Amino acid sequence: MIRSPQDRRTEIIEAAFRCLQEHGYAKLTARKIAEHSNISLGHITYHFKDMKEVLVETYRYASRTLFEATQRDLGRSSKSPIEQLRAFLGTGFNKVFLKRDYLRVRIDLWSAALAHDEIAAVERELYESYRARLSELLGGVAIDRHCEPDAVTPLADTIMATLDGLWLDWERRHDEAAIGNGLDGCIALVNAKLPQGELPQAG
């Protein structure tokens, strides 16, 4: 069966993701990717201008996997805005995304962003997308509780920093209780900063 160029690109990106899981960013080579995808080196150089582009698209792939999982979990969660928020925060810390191979890719690509402007730009773009969705959910909680939305931006700042810290703390300690405590702390902060307000009076 003849594969389309997009199918080939996807095949190479998925192979690069598996290579990162096994070998890490420092040891990633086109030859290893070719071995994992069972295609020639020529296909990689034909479909990607260089290894930086492969890394950029692999970062997009890893982040898209997380985004799609959050969307599925949001679809299954309660319609309550606070429960939607809880589902959104919790998805990134389920068993799939806490596996060492996925975590290694995530941390490796953070490291690669320090050395490569192209990867840093994509990392920033994906961060802003995730943060925008978080802010939207926080805004939904504020509306549901008849709160002023002033606390949404500082809450998003604090929660995003906490989530990054939880990823790194998991890599260090692998403590599930600590993950739960951190996520509960995020929800407690939201409850403190966005308390139930007074219903508007009928005119």
PDB file of C-alpha atoms in Angstrom:
ATOM      1  CA  MET A   1       0.000   0.000   0.000  1.00  0.00           C
ATOM      2  CA  ILE A   2       1.344   3.438  -0.956  1.00  0.00           C
ATOM      3  CA  ARG A   3       1.573   5.712   2.057  1.00  0.00           C
ATOM      4  CA  SER A   4       0.876   9.440   1.768  1.00  0.00           C
ATOM      5  CA  PRO A   5       3.571  11.984   2.734  1.00  0.00           C
ATOM      6  CA  GLN A   6       1.563  12.887   5.851  1.00  0.00           C
ATOM      7  CA  ASP A   7       1.344   9.230   6.857  1.00  0.00           C
ATOM      8  CA  ARG A   8       5.106   8.940   6.448  1.00  0.00           C
ATOM      9  CA  ARG A   9       5.703  12.036   8.560  1.00  0.00           C
ATOM     10  CA  THR A  10       3.429  10.675  11.275  1.00  0.00           C
ATOM     11  CA  GLU A  11       5.229   7.332  11.152  1.00  0.00           C
ATOM     12  CA  ILE A  12       8.610   9.058  11.580  1.00  0.00           C
ATOM     13  CA  ILE A  13       7.348  11.276  14.422  1.00  0.00           C
ATOM     14  CA  GLU A  14       5.931   8.280  16.294  1.00  0.00           C
ATOM     15  CA  ALA A  15       9.251   6.476  15.836  1.00  0.00           C
ATOM     16  CA  ALA A  16      11.119   9.542  17.136  1.00  0.00           C
ATOM     17  CA  PHE A  17       8.842   9.547  20.181  1.00  0.00           C
ATOM     18  CA  ARG A  18       9.695   5.890  20.872  1.00  0.00           C
ATOM     19  CA  CYS A  19      13.406   6.653  20.447  1.00  0.00           C
ATOM     20  CA  LEU A  20      13.193   9.487  22.951  1.00  0.00           C
ATOM     21  CA  GLN A  21      11.459   7.163  25.392  1.00  0.00           C
ATOM     22  CA  GLU A  22      14.247   4.596  25.088  1.00  0.00           C
ATOM     23  CA  HIS A  23      17.389   6.615  24.473  1.00  0.00           C
ATOM     24  CA  GLY A  24      16.689  10.216  25.467  1.00  0.00           C
ATOM     25  CA  TYR A  25      17.265  13.442  23.562  1.00  0.00           C
ATOM     26  CA  ALA A  26      21.062  13.386  23.832  1.00  0.00           C
ATOM     27  CA  LYS A  27      21.309  10.056  21.974  1.00  0.00           C
ATOM     28  CA  LEU A  28      18.588  10.642  19.395  1.00  0.00           C
ATOM     29  CA  THR A  29      19.799  10.118  15.826  1.00  0.00           C
ATOM     30  CA  ALA A  30      18.168   9.778  12.432  1.00  0.00           C
ATOM     31  CA  ARG A  31      19.600   6.270  12.195  1.00  0.00           C
ATOM     32  CA  LYS A  32      17.840   5.200  15.429  1.00  0.00           C
ATOM     33  CA  ILE A  33      14.584   6.681  14.165  1.00  0.00           C
ATOM     34  CA  ALA A  34      14.951   4.805  10.883  1.00  0.00           C
ATOM     35  CA  GLU A  35      15.478   1.567  12.781  1.00  0.00           C
ATOM     36  CA  HIS A  36      12.381   2.137  14.922  1.00  0.00           C
ATOM     37  CA  SER A  37      10.183   3.016  11.948  1.00  0.00           C
ATOM     38  CA  ASN A  38      11.658   0.417   9.586  1.00  0.00           C
ATOM     39  CA  ILE A  39      12.179   2.985   6.854  1.00  0.00           C
ATOM     40  CA  SER A  40      15.282   4.351   5.176  1.00  0.00           C
ATOM     41  CA  LEU A  41      17.310   7.345   6.299  1.00  0.00           C
ATOM     42  CA  GLY A  42      16.399   8.904   2.980  1.00  0.00           C
ATOM     43  CA  HIS A  43      12.734   9.060   3.949  1.00  0.00           C
ATOM     44  CA  ILE A  44      13.605  11.075   7.050  1.00  0.00           C
ATOM     45  CA  THR A  45      15.709  13.616   5.150  1.00  0.00           C
ATOM     46  CA  TYR A  46      13.025  13.814   2.456  1.00  0.00           C
ATOM     47  CA  HIS A  47      10.164  14.548   4.864  1.00  0.00           C
ATOM     48  CA  PHE A  48      12.060  16.718   7.397  1.00  0.00           C
ATOM     49  CA  LYS A  49      14.635  19.402   6.715  1.00  0.00           C
ATOM     50  CA  ASP A  50      16.706  18.470   9.785  1.00  0.00           C
ATOM     51  CA  MET A  51      16.575  16.814  13.219  1.00  0.00           C
ATOM     52  CA  LYS A  52      15.381  20.038  14.842  1.00  0.00           C
ATOM     53  CA  GLU A  53      12.194  19.821  12.807  1.00  0.00           C
ATOM     54  CA  VAL A  54      11.785  16.190  13.865  1.00  0.00           C
ATOM     55  CA  LEU A  55      12.135  17.245  17.513  1.00  0.00           C
ATOM     56  CA  VAL A  56       9.679  20.129  17.094  1.00  0.00           C
ATOM     57  CA  GLU A  57       7.043  17.860  15.588  1.00  0.00           C
ATOM     58  CA  THR A  58       7.686  15.179  18.212  1.00  0.00           C
ATOM     59  CA  TYR A  59       7.084  17.777  20.935  1.00  0.00           C
ATOM     60  CA  ARG A  60       3.810  18.700  19.228  1.00  0.00           C
ATOM     61  CA  TYR A  61       2.884  15.016  19.095  1.00  0.00           C
ATOM     62  CA  ALA A  62       3.586  14.467  22.809  1.00  0.00           C
ATOM     63  CA  SER A  63       1.620  17.574  23.775  1.00  0.00           C
ATOM     64  CA  ARG A  64      -1.260  16.708  21.444  1.00  0.00           C
ATOM     65  CA  THR A  65      -1.518  13.315  23.125  1.00  0.00           C
ATOM     66  CA  LEU A  66      -2.010  15.057  26.474  1.00  0.00           C
ATOM     67  CA  PHE A  67      -4.442  17.619  25.034  1.00  0.00           C
ATOM     68  CA  GLU A  68      -6.611  14.936  23.434  1.00  0.00           C
ATOM     69  CA  ALA A  69      -6.690  13.018  26.720  1.00  0.00           C
ATOM     70  CA  THR A  70      -7.827  16.132  28.622  1.00  0.00           C
ATOM     71  CA  GLN A  71     -10.586  16.714  26.085  1.00  0.00           C
ATOM     72  CA  ARG A  72     -11.823  13.126  26.475  1.00  0.00           C
ATOM     73  CA  ASP A  73     -11.787  13.407  30.266  1.00  0.00           C
ATOM     74  CA  LEU A  74     -13.615  16.727  30.163  1.00  0.00           C
ATOM     75  CA  GLY A  75     -16.274  15.124  28.001  1.00  0.00           C
ATOM     76  CA  ARG A  76     -16.774  12.389  30.592  1.00  0.00           C
ATOM     77  CA  SER A  77     -16.705  14.616  33.669  1.00  0.00           C
ATOM     78  CA  SER A  78     -19.547  16.392  35.436  1.00  0.00           C
ATOM     79  CA  LYS A  79     -20.872  19.564  33.858  1.00  0.00           C
ATOM     80  CA  SER A  80     -20.013  21.421  37.067  1.00  0.00           C
ATOM     81  CA  PRO A  81     -17.275  23.966  36.230  1.00  0.00           C
ATOM     82  CA  ILE A  82     -15.193  23.027  39.289  1.00  0.00           C
ATOM     83  CA  GLU A  83     -15.365  19.335  38.372  1.00  0.00           C
ATOM     84  CA  GLN A  84     -14.412  20.177  34.791  1.00  0.00           C
ATOM     85  CA  LEU A  85     -11.383  21.991  36.194  1.00  0.00           C
ATOM     86  CA  ARG A  86     -10.522  19.069  38.445  1.00  0.00           C
ATOM     87  CA  ALA A  87     -10.690  16.653  35.490  1.00  0.00           C
ATOM     88  CA  PHE A  88      -8.508  18.936  33.378  1.00  0.00           C
ATOM     89  CA  LEU A  89      -5.817  19.169  36.060  1.00  0.00           C
ATOM     90  CA  GLY A  90      -5.902  15.494  36.886  1.00  0.00           C
ATOM     91  CA  THR A  91      -5.549  14.135  33.366  1.00  0.00           C
ATOM     92  CA  GLY A  92      -1.881  15.067  33.071  1.00  0.00           C
ATOM     93  CA  PHE A  93      -1.134  12.981  36.149  1.00  0.00           C
ATOM     94  CA  ASN A  94      -2.927   9.779  35.268  1.00  0.00           C
ATOM     95  CA  LYS A  95      -0.964   6.543  34.985  1.00  0.00           C
ATOM     96  CA  VAL A  96      -0.291   6.916  31.263  1.00  0.00           C
ATOM     97  CA  PHE A  97       1.421  10.280  31.630  1.00  0.00           C
ATOM     98  CA  LEU A  98       3.280   9.356  34.821  1.00  0.00           C
ATOM     99  CA  LYS A  99       5.055   6.457  33.146  1.00  0.00           C
ATOM    100  CA  ARG A 100       8.780   7.027  33.076  1.00  0.00           C
ATOM    101  CA  ASP A 101       9.019   6.774  29.281  1.00  0.00           C
ATOM    102  CA  TYR A 102       6.474   9.565  28.700  1.00  0.00           C
ATOM    103  CA  LEU A 103       7.946  11.692  31.481  1.00  0.00           C
ATOM    104  CA  ARG A 104      11.419  11.263  30.052  1.00  0.00           C
ATOM    105  CA  VAL A 105      10.255  12.617  26.697  1.00  0.00           C
ATOM    106  CA  ARG A 106       8.594  15.591  28.350  1.00  0.00           C
ATOM    107  CA  ILE A 107      11.619  16.535  30.434  1.00  0.00           C
ATOM    108  CA  ASP A 108      14.060  15.873  27.572  1.00  0.00           C
ATOM    109  CA  LEU A 109      12.143  18.196  25.307  1.00  0.00           C
ATOM    110  CA  TRP A 110      12.082  20.882  27.997  1.00  0.00           C
ATOM    111  CA  SER A 111      15.872  20.546  28.046  1.00  0.00           C
ATOM    112  CA  ALA A 112      16.053  20.690  24.254  1.00  0.00           C
ATOM    113  CA  ALA A 113      14.075  23.949  24.353  1.00  0.00           C
ATOM    114  CA  LEU A 114      16.971  25.540  26.260  1.00  0.00           C
ATOM    115  CA  ALA A 115      19.324  24.806  23.373  1.00  0.00           C
ATOM    116  CA  HIS A 116      17.095  25.239  20.314  1.00  0.00           C
ATOM    117  CA  ASP A 117      15.059  28.370  19.587  1.00  0.00           C
ATOM    118  CA  GLU A 118      12.655  26.473  17.307  1.00  0.00           C
ATOM    119  CA  ILE A 119      11.783  23.985  20.037  1.00  0.00           C
ATOM    120  CA  ALA A 120      11.534  26.788  22.606  1.00  0.00           C
ATOM    121  CA  ALA A 121       9.032  28.602  20.363  1.00  0.00           C
ATOM    122  CA  VAL A 122       6.858  25.500  20.053  1.00  0.00           C
ATOM    123  CA  GLU A 123       7.101  24.815  23.782  1.00  0.00           C
ATOM    124  CA  ARG A 124       5.928  28.383  24.455  1.00  0.00           C
ATOM    125  CA  GLU A 125       3.082  28.049  21.941  1.00  0.00           C
ATOM    126  CA  LEU A 126       1.842  24.823  23.529  1.00  0.00           C
ATOM    127  CA  TYR A 127       2.233  26.265  27.035  1.00  0.00           C
ATOM    128  CA  GLU A 128       0.089  29.262  26.077  1.00  0.00           C
ATOM    129  CA  SER A 129      -2.548  26.981  24.553  1.00  0.00           C
ATOM    130  CA  TYR A 130      -2.757  24.860  27.718  1.00  0.00           C
ATOM    131  CA  ARG A 131      -2.796  27.975  29.912  1.00  0.00           C
ATOM    132  CA  ALA A 132      -5.553  29.546  27.830  1.00  0.00           C
ATOM    133  CA  ARG A 133      -7.710  26.439  28.336  1.00  0.00           C
ATOM    134  CA  LEU A 134      -6.978  26.533  32.068  1.00  0.00           C
ATOM    135  CA  SER A 135      -7.944  30.227  32.230  1.00  0.00           C
ATOM    136  CA  GLU A 136     -11.157  29.462  30.350  1.00  0.00           C
ATOM    137  CA  LEU A 137     -12.080  26.798  32.906  1.00  0.00           C
ATOM    138  CA  LEU A 138     -11.217  29.108  35.804  1.00  0.00           C
ATOM    139  CA  GLY A 139     -13.375  31.769  34.199  1.00  0.00           C
ATOM    140  CA  GLY A 140     -16.215  29.247  34.063  1.00  0.00           C
ATOM    141  CA  VAL A 141     -15.870  28.653  37.817  1.00  0.00           C
ATOM    142  CA  ALA A 142     -15.943  32.427  38.434  1.00  0.00           C
ATOM    143  CA  ILE A 143     -19.116  32.831  36.377  1.00  0.00           C
ATOM    144  CA  ASP A 144     -20.790  29.841  38.020  1.00  0.00           C
ATOM    145  CA  ARG A 145     -20.041  31.261  41.471  1.00  0.00           C
ATOM    146  CA  HIS A 146     -20.897  34.866  40.600  1.00  0.00           C
ATOM    147  CA  CYS A 147     -17.341  35.982  41.422  1.00  0.00           C
ATOM    148  CA  GLU A 148     -15.349  38.820  39.988  1.00  0.00           C
ATOM    149  CA  PRO A 149     -12.853  37.343  37.467  1.00  0.00           C
ATOM    150  CA  ASP A 150      -9.885  39.345  38.815  1.00  0.00           C
ATOM    151  CA  ALA A 151      -8.398  36.247  40.474  1.00  0.00           C
ATOM    152  CA  VAL A 152      -8.282  34.167  37.265  1.00  0.00           C
ATOM    153  CA  THR A 153      -4.887  35.391  36.017  1.00  0.00           C
ATOM    154  CA  PRO A 154      -2.994  34.993  39.311  1.00  0.00           C
ATOM    155  CA  LEU A 155      -4.667  31.605  39.823  1.00  0.00           C
ATOM    156  CA  ALA A 156      -3.512  30.492  36.372  1.00  0.00           C
ATOM    157  CA  ASP A 157       0.031  31.669  37.202  1.00  0.00           C
ATOM    158  CA  THR A 158       0.103  29.681  40.430  1.00  0.00           C
ATOM    159  CA  ILE A 159      -1.528  26.533  39.063  1.00  0.00           C
ATOM    160  CA  MET A 160       0.743  26.362  35.993  1.00  0.00           C
ATOM    161  CA  ALA A 161       3.827  26.667  38.209  1.00  0.00           C
ATOM    162  CA  THR A 162       2.434  24.028  40.576  1.00  0.00           C
ATOM    163  CA  LEU A 163       1.788  21.569  37.743  1.00  0.00           C
ATOM    164  CA  ASP A 164       5.357  21.919  36.457  1.00  0.00           C
ATOM    165  CA  GLY A 165       6.620  21.376  39.992  1.00  0.00           C
ATOM    166  CA  LEU A 166       4.487  18.265  40.420  1.00  0.00           C
ATOM    167  CA  TRP A 167       5.947  16.742  37.250  1.00  0.00           C
ATOM    168  CA  LEU A 168       9.486  17.244  38.540  1.00  0.00           C
ATOM    169  CA  ASP A 169       8.618  16.124  42.060  1.00  0.00           C
ATOM    170  CA  TRP A 170       7.158  12.913  40.624  1.00  0.00           C
ATOM    171  CA  GLU A 171      10.379  12.264  38.729  1.00  0.00           C
ATOM    172  CA  ARG A 172      12.288  12.691  41.991  1.00  0.00           C
ATOM    173  CA  ARG A 173      10.069  10.820  44.479  1.00  0.00           C
ATOM    174  CA  HIS A 174       7.359   8.898  42.585  1.00  0.00           C
ATOM    175  CA  ASP A 175       4.941   9.691  45.391  1.00  0.00           C
ATOM    176  CA  GLU A 176       1.303   9.357  44.276  1.00  0.00           C
ATOM    177  CA  ALA A 177       0.053  10.907  47.517  1.00  0.00           C
ATOM    178  CA  ALA A 178       2.137  14.016  46.822  1.00  0.00           C
ATOM    179  CA  ILE A 179       0.538  14.353  43.381  1.00  0.00           C
ATOM    180  CA  GLY A 180      -2.905  14.103  44.954  1.00  0.00           C
ATOM    181  CA  ASN A 181      -1.986  16.638  47.616  1.00  0.00           C
ATOM    182  CA  GLY A 182      -0.714  19.072  44.991  1.00  0.00           C
ATOM    183  CA  LEU A 183      -3.839  18.812  42.863  1.00  0.00           C
ATOM    184  CA  ASP A 184      -6.080  19.106  45.931  1.00  0.00           C
ATOM    185  CA  GLY A 185      -4.093  22.195  46.886  1.00  0.00           C
ATOM    186  CA  CYS A 186      -4.828  23.735  43.488  1.00  0.00           C
ATOM    187  CA  ILE A 187      -8.557  23.148  43.943  1.00  0.00           C
ATOM    188  CA  ALA A 188      -8.426  24.493  47.511  1.00  0.00           C
ATOM    189  CA  LEU A 189      -6.752  27.654  46.231  1.00  0.00           C
ATOM    190  CA  VAL A 190      -9.440  28.050  43.571  1.00  0.00           C
ATOM    191  CA  ASN A 191     -12.143  27.626  46.219  1.00  0.00           C
ATOM    192  CA  ALA A 192     -10.453  30.257  48.405  1.00  0.00           C
ATOM    193  CA  LYS A 193      -9.926  32.787  45.612  1.00  0.00           C
ATOM    194  CA  LEU A 194     -13.219  32.133  43.810  1.00  0.00           C
ATOM    195  CA  PRO A 195     -15.732  31.596  46.632  1.00  0.00           C
ATOM    196  CA  GLN A 196     -19.434  31.326  46.016  1.00  0.00           C
ATOM    197  CA  GLY A 197     -20.742  34.864  45.579  1.00  0.00           C
ATOM    198  CA  GLU A 198     -24.156  36.354  46.116  1.00  0.00           C
ATOM    199  CA  LEU A 199     -26.756  35.692  43.458  1.00  0.00           C
ATOM    200  CA  PRO A 200     -27.634  38.918  41.629  1.00  0.00           C
ATOM    201  CA  GLN A 201     -30.761  40.560  42.939  1.00  0.00           C
ATOM    202  CA  ALA A 202     -33.827  40.617  40.687  1.00  0.00           C
ATOM    203  CA  GLY A 203     -34.496  44.086  39.343  1.00  0.00           C
TER     204      GLY A 203
END
